Amino acid sequence: MKLDIDLAHSSYDIIIEKGIFSKLSDEIKKVFTGNKIFILTDKNVDKFYGDIVIKELETAGYEINKLVLEPGEETKAFFTLPKVYDELLNFKLTRSDLILTLGGGVIGDLGGFVAATYLRGVSFIQCPTTLLAQVDSSVGGKVGVDLDRGKNLVGSFYHPKKVIIDPNVLETLSDRVFNDGMAEVIKYGCIKDKEFFYKLLNYKNKEEVMNNIEYIIHNCCKIKKEVVEMDEKDTGERMKLNFGHTIGHALEQHYNYSKYTHGEAVAIGMYEITKISESYGETEKGTADIIKNILIKYNLPYKLDVDINEIKEAMKLDKKNINKKLNLIFIDKIGKSKIVQRVLKNE
């Protein structure tokens, strides 16, 4: 399966194909004519795919260097950047060379930010290895790092030359990491696609999900592609992709990224924001319960275990906070979303 993203200053393909990592060089050659490739990955991914990818690329004649980082959100931080830049300088990477991000959202976001800033911009290709990265963070050009006071507060819009997705790599994910990605999959149904939402709700088990995984990834990427093409710089329609994220990001930060995965925090955010919007009369009654049911089905949390006033300061630092008003994403009902401005006050 193939999708093309067509933007004013950039266009690239998303390739979704089981087993494509075994012919990675063929896809790279379509967009890259240089010789040096720098692979950025983490220990979890390297254990399964590092040697396979290096062997395939070296056999095709590329000169390869690899940096393996610690897994986890803590790595997506400013202090990691000098280490990566040093490795690029030691490898003598130039603007005619390539960075390849092999990993989940942390590696993709960090590697993309490095690509955007090193020598004022070098080419990169995304090879996302988690479901969350495949359906969300690898597509759309958002790259960045976290600060102590909040997530993704430093970053840029910088698009890859290509996104190469091999659904087979999901077989090596733990159930928790797989379900983490399902939270973002569910989000797409909530905001844009009622039929898709109810398909997800009706799948019998993980085996049935995996039997339909190419369709699931393709549908999520298709929705994101259409939104990004409409609003690349996140000033309007694209904000809807952050449904559940305002509370989710604040919750992640509250626990120093140690208690909840990103998807788990977003799951809680989707349920909690829908309870709030129902209480305002902005959302069809019973919608929060429908969301709760699908989150339970995919072993995702839904209940906020902290007083919302404790995380409101972090919510105010959200990038959607403009002129002291926070753009919150509500859904009218499953499949239909909207942006609503609210002033956050401690209660």
mmCIF file of C-alpha atoms in Angstrom:
data_model
loop_
_atom_site.group_PDB
_atom_site.id
_atom_site.type_symbol
_atom_site.label_atom_id
_atom_site.label_comp_id
_atom_site.label_asym_id
_atom_site.label_seq_id
_atom_site.Cartn_x
_atom_site.Cartn_y
_atom_site.Cartn_z
ATOM 1 C CA MET A 1 0.000 0.000 0.000
ATOM 2 C CA LYS A 2 1.193 3.483 -0.808
ATOM 3 C CA LEU A 3 0.081 6.988 0.138
ATOM 4 C CA ASP A 4 1.571 10.225 -1.113
ATOM 5 C CA ILE A 5 1.668 13.393 0.977
ATOM 6 C CA ASP A 6 1.595 16.496 -1.200
ATOM 7 C CA LEU A 7 2.465 19.787 0.520
ATOM 8 C CA ALA A 8 3.407 23.234 -0.712
ATOM 9 C CA HIS A 9 7.156 22.743 -0.175
ATOM 10 C CA SER A 10 7.462 18.998 0.261
ATOM 11 C CA SER A 11 6.017 15.760 -0.994
ATOM 12 C CA TYR A 12 6.843 12.187 -0.046
ATOM 13 C CA ASP A 13 5.480 8.658 -0.031
ATOM 14 C CA ILE A 14 4.335 6.460 2.829
ATOM 15 C CA ILE A 15 4.944 2.807 1.950
ATOM 16 C CA ILE A 16 3.094 0.146 3.983
ATOM 17 C CA GLU A 17 4.143 -3.426 3.189
ATOM 18 C CA LYS A 18 4.764 -6.546 5.253
ATOM 19 C CA GLY A 19 8.415 -7.632 4.949
ATOM 20 C CA ILE A 20 9.620 -4.409 3.338
ATOM 21 C CA PHE A 21 12.593 -4.146 5.726
ATOM 22 C CA SER A 22 14.189 -7.024 3.796
ATOM 23 C CA LYS A 23 14.405 -4.753 0.713
ATOM 24 C CA LEU A 24 14.929 -1.408 2.422
ATOM 25 C CA SER A 25 17.731 -0.335 0.092
ATOM 26 C CA ASP A 26 15.425 -0.563 -2.958
ATOM 27 C CA GLU A 27 13.085 1.995 -1.367
ATOM 28 C CA ILE A 28 15.920 4.231 -0.194
ATOM 29 C CA LYS A 29 17.489 4.331 -3.669
ATOM 30 C CA LYS A 30 14.301 5.881 -5.045
ATOM 31 C CA VAL A 31 14.864 9.060 -3.016
ATOM 32 C CA PHE A 32 18.573 9.055 -2.057
ATOM 33 C CA THR A 33 21.607 9.012 -4.351
ATOM 34 C CA GLY A 34 24.352 9.432 -1.731
ATOM 35 C CA ASN A 35 26.535 6.845 0.012
ATOM 36 C CA LYS A 36 26.511 7.462 3.775
ATOM 37 C CA ILE A 37 23.578 6.517 6.006
ATOM 38 C CA PHE A 38 23.489 7.226 9.742
ATOM 39 C CA ILE A 39 21.050 4.986 11.635
ATOM 40 C CA LEU A 40 19.534 6.273 14.862
ATOM 41 C CA THR A 41 17.797 3.631 16.969
ATOM 42 C CA ASP A 42 17.298 2.443 20.541
ATOM 43 C CA LYS A 43 18.353 -0.696 22.435
ATOM 44 C CA ASN A 44 14.968 -2.409 22.215
ATOM 45 C CA VAL A 45 14.721 -2.032 18.427
ATOM 46 C CA ASP A 46 18.419 -2.660 17.784
ATOM 47 C CA LYS A 47 18.154 -6.055 19.476
ATOM 48 C CA PHE A 48 15.632 -7.243 16.870
ATOM 49 C CA TYR A 49 16.349 -5.244 13.715
ATOM 50 C CA GLY A 50 19.699 -3.423 13.952
ATOM 51 C CA ASP A 51 21.836 -6.143 12.380
ATOM 52 C CA ILE A 52 19.179 -7.059 9.789
ATOM 53 C CA VAL A 53 18.911 -3.459 8.536
ATOM 54 C CA ILE A 54 22.683 -2.849 8.554
ATOM 55 C CA LYS A 55 23.383 -6.065 6.643
ATOM 56 C CA GLU A 56 20.746 -5.232 4.019
ATOM 57 C CA LEU A 57 22.088 -1.692 3.523
ATOM 58 C CA GLU A 58 25.777 -2.664 3.527
ATOM 59 C CA THR A 59 25.076 -5.402 0.981
ATOM 60 C CA ALA A 60 23.603 -2.653 -1.223
ATOM 61 C CA GLY A 61 26.904 -0.724 -0.933
ATOM 62 C CA TYR A 62 26.069 1.941 1.638
ATOM 63 C CA GLU A 63 28.540 3.124 4.279
ATOM 64 C CA ILE A 64 26.721 2.806 7.587
ATOM 65 C CA ASN A 65 27.131 4.177 11.087
ATOM 66 C CA LYS A 66 24.696 3.458 13.914
ATOM 67 C CA LEU A 67 23.966 5.118 17.245
ATOM 68 C CA VAL A 68 21.936 3.133 19.777
ATOM 69 C CA LEU A 69 20.185 5.177 22.475
ATOM 70 C CA GLU A 70 18.358 4.228 25.667
ATOM 71 C CA PRO A 71 14.647 3.533 25.053
ATOM 72 C CA GLY A 72 11.996 5.750 26.621
ATOM 73 C CA GLU A 73 10.690 9.317 26.639
ATOM 74 C CA GLU A 74 13.592 10.488 28.829
ATOM 75 C CA THR A 75 15.881 10.132 25.792
ATOM 76 C CA LYS A 76 13.832 12.683 23.803
ATOM 77 C CA ALA A 77 15.522 15.550 25.596
ATOM 78 C CA PHE A 78 17.954 18.371 24.980
ATOM 79 C CA PHE A 79 20.830 16.595 26.731
ATOM 80 C CA THR A 80 20.725 13.807 24.099
ATOM 81 C CA LEU A 81 21.322 16.179 21.174
ATOM 82 C CA PRO A 82 25.082 16.916 21.648
ATOM 83 C CA LYS A 83 25.809 13.183 21.785
ATOM 84 C CA VAL A 84 24.001 12.624 18.472
ATOM 85 C CA TYR A 85 25.580 15.675 16.794
ATOM 86 C CA ASP A 86 29.044 14.461 17.899
ATOM 87 C CA GLU A 87 28.463 11.056 16.316
ATOM 88 C CA LEU A 88 27.353 12.717 13.060
ATOM 89 C CA LEU A 89 30.518 14.859 13.042
ATOM 90 C CA ASN A 90 32.712 11.824 13.762
ATOM 91 C CA PHE A 91 31.035 10.033 10.829
ATOM 92 C CA LYS A 92 31.680 13.160 8.716
ATOM 93 C CA LEU A 93 28.042 13.230 7.664
ATOM 94 C CA THR A 94 27.358 15.977 5.093
ATOM 95 C CA ARG A 95 24.218 17.511 3.657
ATOM 96 C CA SER A 96 24.361 15.032 0.790
ATOM 97 C CA ASP A 97 24.041 12.085 3.197
ATOM 98 C CA LEU A 98 21.068 10.547 5.023
ATOM 99 C CA ILE A 99 19.781 9.935 8.541
ATOM 100 C CA LEU A 100 17.523 6.912 9.007
ATOM 101 C CA THR A 101 15.351 6.775 12.136
ATOM 102 C CA LEU A 102 14.667 3.166 13.118
ATOM 103 C CA GLY A 103 12.361 3.121 16.123
ATOM 104 C CA GLY A 104 9.235 4.438 17.747
ATOM 105 C CA GLY A 105 8.015 7.968 18.272
ATOM 106 C CA VAL A 106 10.916 9.013 20.505
ATOM 107 C CA ILE A 107 13.553 8.044 17.931
ATOM 108 C CA GLY A 108 11.505 9.489 15.053
ATOM 109 C CA ASP A 109 10.880 12.831 16.767
ATOM 110 C CA LEU A 110 14.447 13.155 18.072
ATOM 111 C CA GLY A 111 16.068 11.961 14.836
ATOM 112 C CA GLY A 112 13.857 14.248 12.781
ATOM 113 C CA PHE A 113 14.825 17.222 14.954
ATOM 114 C CA VAL A 114 18.502 16.319 14.569
ATOM 115 C CA ALA A 115 18.023 16.089 10.780
ATOM 116 C CA ALA A 116 16.275 19.481 10.735
ATOM 117 C CA THR A 117 19.015 21.230 12.723
ATOM 118 C CA TYR A 118 22.329 19.511 11.899
ATOM 119 C CA LEU A 119 24.076 21.583 9.190
ATOM 120 C CA ARG A 120 20.732 23.454 8.959
ATOM 121 C CA GLY A 121 19.065 20.394 7.509
ATOM 122 C CA VAL A 122 19.977 16.961 6.131
ATOM 123 C CA SER A 123 17.671 14.400 4.533
ATOM 124 C CA PHE A 124 16.085 11.698 6.652
ATOM 125 C CA ILE A 125 13.839 8.673 6.235
ATOM 126 C CA GLN A 126 11.450 7.354 8.875
ATOM 127 C CA CYS A 127 11.279 3.611 9.553
ATOM 128 C CA PRO A 128 8.770 3.479 12.423
ATOM 129 C CA THR A 129 8.758 0.255 14.443
ATOM 130 C CA THR A 130 5.866 0.780 16.867
ATOM 131 C CA LEU A 131 2.189 0.960 16.008
ATOM 132 C CA LEU A 132 1.982 4.444 17.528
ATOM 133 C CA ALA A 133 4.799 5.719 15.320
ATOM 134 C CA GLN A 134 3.433 3.952 12.227
ATOM 135 C CA VAL A 135 -0.034 5.489 12.484
ATOM 136 C CA ASP A 136 0.863 8.881 13.906
ATOM 137 C CA SER A 137 4.222 10.370 14.826
ATOM 138 C CA SER A 138 6.164 9.322 11.708
ATOM 139 C CA VAL A 139 3.699 11.117 9.410
ATOM 140 C CA GLY A 140 3.251 14.859 9.090
ATOM 141 C CA GLY A 141 6.683 16.344 9.745
ATOM 142 C CA LYS A 142 6.409 17.242 13.443
ATOM 143 C CA VAL A 143 9.838 16.757 15.020
ATOM 144 C CA GLY A 144 11.141 17.884 18.374
ATOM 145 C CA VAL A 145 12.342 17.294 21.903
ATOM 146 C CA ASP A 146 10.848 17.685 25.373
ATOM 147 C CA LEU A 147 11.731 20.200 28.066
ATOM 148 C CA ASP A 148 11.473 19.556 31.802
ATOM 149 C CA ARG A 149 8.328 21.691 31.873
ATOM 150 C CA GLY A 150 6.485 19.999 29.043
ATOM 151 C CA LYS A 151 6.423 17.736 26.031
ATOM 152 C CA ASN A 152 7.410 18.738 22.486
ATOM 153 C CA LEU A 153 7.977 22.366 23.502
ATOM 154 C CA VAL A 154 11.005 22.681 21.189
ATOM 155 C CA GLY A 155 10.668 21.471 17.641
ATOM 156 C CA SER A 156 10.024 22.171 14.013
ATOM 157 C CA PHE A 157 8.078 21.039 10.972
ATOM 158 C CA TYR A 158 10.550 19.007 8.916
ATOM 159 C CA HIS A 159 9.395 16.273 6.580
ATOM 160 C CA PRO A 160 11.160 13.012 5.762
ATOM 161 C CA LYS A 161 12.057 11.925 2.250
ATOM 162 C CA LYS A 162 9.942 8.824 2.782
ATOM 163 C CA VAL A 163 8.166 6.835 5.492
ATOM 164 C CA ILE A 164 8.728 3.071 5.229
ATOM 165 C CA ILE A 165 6.357 0.963 7.341
ATOM 166 C CA ASP A 166 6.772 -2.789 7.843
ATOM 167 C CA PRO A 167 3.797 -4.103 9.871
ATOM 168 C CA ASN A 168 5.692 -7.359 10.523
ATOM 169 C CA VAL A 169 7.845 -5.588 13.109
ATOM 170 C CA LEU A 170 4.778 -5.202 15.345
ATOM 171 C CA GLU A 171 5.002 -8.937 16.114
ATOM 172 C CA THR A 172 7.933 -8.258 18.470
ATOM 173 C CA LEU A 173 6.120 -5.583 20.502
ATOM 174 C CA SER A 174 4.923 -6.298 24.025
ATOM 175 C CA ASP A 175 1.146 -6.153 24.482
ATOM 176 C CA ARG A 176 1.516 -2.913 26.445
ATOM 177 C CA VAL A 177 3.434 -1.156 23.654
ATOM 178 C CA PHE A 178 1.043 -2.504 21.019
ATOM 179 C CA ASN A 179 -1.990 -1.264 22.984
ATOM 180 C CA ASP A 180 -0.209 2.072 23.426
ATOM 181 C CA GLY A 181 -0.439 2.473 19.643
ATOM 182 C CA MET A 182 -4.066 1.359 19.600
ATOM 183 C CA ALA A 183 -4.943 4.484 21.621
ATOM 184 C CA GLU A 184 -3.874 6.661 18.676
ATOM 185 C CA VAL A 185 -5.685 4.319 16.259
ATOM 186 C CA ILE A 186 -8.878 4.719 18.317
ATOM 187 C CA LYS A 187 -8.374 8.499 18.296
ATOM 188 C CA TYR A 188 -8.687 8.592 14.495
ATOM 189 C CA GLY A 189 -12.032 6.838 14.709
ATOM 190 C CA CYS A 190 -13.216 9.241 17.413
ATOM 191 C CA ILE A 191 -12.386 12.392 15.467
ATOM 192 C CA LYS A 192 -12.946 11.455 11.834
ATOM 193 C CA ASP A 193 -14.290 7.999 11.063
ATOM 194 C CA LYS A 194 -17.282 6.469 12.871
ATOM 195 C CA GLU A 195 -17.309 3.323 10.699
ATOM 196 C CA PHE A 196 -13.628 2.715 11.472
ATOM 197 C CA PHE A 197 -14.271 3.211 15.209
ATOM 198 C CA TYR A 198 -16.964 0.550 15.278
ATOM 199 C CA LYS A 199 -14.811 -1.884 13.265
ATOM 200 C CA LEU A 200 -12.169 -1.512 15.983
ATOM 201 C CA LEU A 201 -14.804 -2.012 18.673
ATOM 202 C CA ASN A 202 -16.034 -5.200 16.993
ATOM 203 C CA TYR A 203 -12.712 -6.955 16.334
ATOM 204 C CA LYS A 204 -12.762 -10.118 18.446
ATOM 205 C CA ASN A 205 -9.116 -10.197 19.570
ATOM 206 C CA LYS A 206 -5.550 -9.105 18.790
ATOM 207 C CA GLU A 207 -5.246 -11.817 16.137
ATOM 208 C CA GLU A 208 -8.126 -10.259 14.192
ATOM 209 C CA VAL A 209 -6.548 -6.817 14.603
ATOM 210 C CA MET A 210 -3.245 -8.141 13.211
ATOM 211 C CA ASN A 211 -5.060 -9.800 10.294
ATOM 212 C CA ASN A 212 -6.349 -6.329 9.382
ATOM 213 C CA ILE A 213 -3.260 -4.352 10.401
ATOM 214 C CA GLU A 214 -2.289 -3.068 6.940
ATOM 215 C CA TYR A 215 -5.809 -1.673 6.495
ATOM 216 C CA ILE A 216 -5.711 -0.134 10.002
ATOM 217 C CA ILE A 217 -2.342 1.569 9.454
ATOM 218 C CA HIS A 218 -3.338 2.723 5.960
ATOM 219 C CA ASN A 219 -6.625 4.222 7.165
ATOM 220 C CA CYS A 220 -4.958 6.131 10.014
ATOM 221 C CA CYS A 221 -2.208 7.449 7.709
ATOM 222 C CA LYS A 222 -4.831 8.399 5.102
ATOM 223 C CA ILE A 223 -6.764 10.462 7.667
ATOM 224 C CA LYS A 224 -3.578 12.117 8.903
ATOM 225 C CA LYS A 225 -2.388 12.800 5.331
ATOM 226 C CA GLU A 226 -5.647 14.567 4.469
ATOM 227 C CA VAL A 227 -5.529 16.679 7.635
ATOM 228 C CA VAL A 228 -1.839 17.598 7.211
ATOM 229 C CA GLU A 229 -2.339 18.567 3.564
ATOM 230 C CA MET A 230 -5.149 20.875 4.692
ATOM 231 C CA ASP A 231 -3.243 22.390 7.639
ATOM 232 C CA GLU A 232 0.481 21.587 7.635
ATOM 233 C CA LYS A 233 1.494 24.018 10.395
ATOM 234 C CA ASP A 234 -1.135 23.052 12.977
ATOM 235 C CA THR A 235 -3.138 26.281 13.092
ATOM 236 C CA GLY A 236 -6.615 24.838 12.568
ATOM 237 C CA GLU A 237 -7.880 21.458 11.347
ATOM 238 C CA ARG A 238 -4.680 19.626 12.336
ATOM 239 C CA MET A 239 -5.296 20.480 16.000
ATOM 240 C CA LYS A 240 -8.089 17.877 15.926
ATOM 241 C CA LEU A 241 -5.385 15.192 15.816
ATOM 242 C CA ASN A 242 -4.602 16.229 19.395
ATOM 243 C CA PHE A 243 -7.896 14.905 20.758
ATOM 244 C CA GLY A 244 -7.097 13.652 24.279
ATOM 245 C CA HIS A 245 -3.569 15.052 24.137
ATOM 246 C CA THR A 246 -3.951 18.197 26.248
ATOM 247 C CA ILE A 247 -4.814 16.182 29.356
ATOM 248 C CA GLY A 248 -2.608 13.297 28.166
ATOM 249 C CA HIS A 249 0.582 15.355 27.790
ATOM 250 C CA ALA A 250 -0.023 17.060 31.150
ATOM 251 C CA LEU A 251 -0.527 13.666 32.796
ATOM 252 C CA GLU A 252 2.678 12.270 31.273
ATOM 253 C CA GLN A 253 4.612 15.253 32.539
ATOM 254 C CA HIS A 254 2.991 15.106 36.002
ATOM 255 C CA TYR A 255 4.432 11.604 36.446
ATOM 256 C CA ASN A 256 7.774 12.493 34.771
ATOM 257 C CA TYR A 257 6.947 10.159 31.855
ATOM 258 C CA SER A 258 7.376 7.162 34.165
ATOM 259 C CA LYS A 259 3.839 5.944 34.994
ATOM 260 C CA TYR A 260 1.956 6.067 31.684
ATOM 261 C CA THR A 261 2.992 5.529 28.077
ATOM 262 C CA HIS A 262 1.943 8.253 25.648
ATOM 263 C CA GLY A 263 -0.963 6.172 24.351
ATOM 264 C CA GLU A 264 -2.172 5.343 27.856
ATOM 265 C CA ALA A 265 -2.147 9.021 28.820
ATOM 266 C CA VAL A 266 -3.989 9.949 25.602
ATOM 267 C CA ALA A 267 -6.572 7.224 26.319
ATOM 268 C CA ILE A 268 -7.281 8.788 29.708
ATOM 269 C CA GLY A 269 -7.329 12.220 28.047
ATOM 270 C CA MET A 270 -9.896 11.153 25.441
ATOM 271 C CA TYR A 271 -12.268 9.762 28.055
ATOM 272 C CA GLU A 272 -11.844 12.621 30.533
ATOM 273 C CA ILE A 273 -12.194 15.432 27.954
ATOM 274 C CA THR A 274 -15.334 13.755 26.602
ATOM 275 C CA LYS A 275 -16.847 13.578 30.101
ATOM 276 C CA ILE A 276 -16.120 17.302 30.430
ATOM 277 C CA SER A 277 -17.558 18.169 27.001
ATOM 278 C CA GLU A 278 -20.665 16.083 27.755
ATOM 279 C CA SER A 279 -21.162 18.073 30.962
ATOM 280 C CA TYR A 280 -20.972 21.286 28.882
ATOM 281 C CA GLY A 281 -23.629 19.929 26.525
ATOM 282 C CA GLU A 282 -21.091 19.951 23.667
ATOM 283 C CA THR A 283 -21.119 16.193 23.140
ATOM 284 C CA GLU A 284 -23.857 13.627 22.617
ATOM 285 C CA LYS A 285 -24.734 11.964 25.937
ATOM 286 C CA GLY A 286 -23.256 8.503 26.367
ATOM 287 C CA THR A 287 -20.223 9.150 24.102
ATOM 288 C CA ALA A 288 -17.746 9.000 27.002
ATOM 289 C CA ASP A 289 -19.095 5.559 27.932
ATOM 290 C CA ILE A 290 -18.644 4.320 24.353
ATOM 291 C CA ILE A 291 -15.014 5.527 24.474
ATOM 292 C CA LYS A 292 -14.578 3.871 27.878
ATOM 293 C CA ASN A 293 -15.794 0.554 26.427
ATOM 294 C CA ILE A 294 -13.305 0.530 23.559
ATOM 295 C CA LEU A 295 -10.435 1.533 25.879
ATOM 296 C CA ILE A 296 -11.292 -1.349 28.215
ATOM 297 C CA LYS A 297 -11.398 -3.704 25.208
ATOM 298 C CA TYR A 298 -7.803 -2.758 24.306
ATOM 299 C CA ASN A 299 -6.574 -2.861 27.915
ATOM 300 C CA LEU A 300 -6.089 0.890 28.077
ATOM 301 C CA PRO A 301 -6.715 3.022 31.172
ATOM 302 C CA TYR A 302 -9.484 5.604 31.115
ATOM 303 C CA LYS A 303 -9.756 7.077 34.602
ATOM 304 C CA LEU A 304 -7.781 10.135 35.751
ATOM 305 C CA ASP A 305 -5.982 9.247 38.987
ATOM 306 C CA VAL A 306 -5.039 12.821 39.907
ATOM 307 C CA ASP A 307 -7.117 15.933 40.587
ATOM 308 C CA ILE A 308 -7.373 17.802 37.279
ATOM 309 C CA ASN A 309 -6.393 21.050 39.036
ATOM 310 C CA GLU A 310 -2.977 19.510 39.727
ATOM 311 C CA ILE A 311 -2.230 19.245 36.008
ATOM 312 C CA LYS A 312 -3.842 22.491 34.815
ATOM 313 C CA GLU A 313 -0.556 24.431 34.918
ATOM 314 C CA ALA A 314 0.977 21.902 32.552
ATOM 315 C CA MET A 315 -2.139 22.112 30.374
ATOM 316 C CA LYS A 316 -1.679 25.896 30.134
ATOM 317 C CA LEU A 317 1.773 25.295 28.596
ATOM 318 C CA ASP A 318 0.139 23.310 25.801
ATOM 319 C CA LYS A 319 1.028 24.550 22.293
ATOM 320 C CA LYS A 320 -2.681 25.038 21.570
ATOM 321 C CA ASN A 321 -2.837 27.743 24.269
ATOM 322 C CA ILE A 322 -3.181 31.035 22.365
ATOM 323 C CA ASN A 323 -3.914 34.423 23.979
ATOM 324 C CA LYS A 324 -4.685 32.732 27.331
ATOM 325 C CA LYS A 325 -7.349 30.614 25.651
ATOM 326 C CA LEU A 326 -6.777 26.921 25.165
ATOM 327 C CA ASN A 327 -8.037 25.294 21.993
ATOM 328 C CA LEU A 328 -9.595 22.077 23.272
ATOM 329 C CA ILE A 329 -10.657 19.270 20.978
ATOM 330 C CA PHE A 330 -14.186 18.025 21.651
ATOM 331 C CA ILE A 331 -16.231 15.519 19.701
ATOM 332 C CA ASP A 332 -19.915 16.130 18.908
ATOM 333 C CA LYS A 333 -20.259 12.369 18.646
ATOM 334 C CA ILE A 334 -18.085 9.468 17.485
ATOM 335 C CA GLY A 335 -16.514 10.442 14.148
ATOM 336 C CA LYS A 336 -17.151 14.186 14.332
ATOM 337 C CA SER A 337 -14.786 16.580 16.118
ATOM 338 C CA LYS A 338 -14.436 20.320 16.661
ATOM 339 C CA ILE A 339 -12.111 22.905 18.199
ATOM 340 C CA VAL A 340 -13.515 24.812 21.177
ATOM 341 C CA GLN A 341 -11.771 27.701 22.945
ATOM 342 C CA ARG A 342 -11.787 27.676 26.736
ATOM 343 C CA VAL A 343 -10.045 29.720 29.439
ATOM 344 C CA LEU A 344 -8.564 27.331 31.980
ATOM 345 C CA LYS A 345 -9.199 28.373 35.552
ATOM 346 C CA ASN A 346 -8.317 26.513 38.711
ATOM 347 C CA GLU A 347 -11.464 25.436 40.472
#
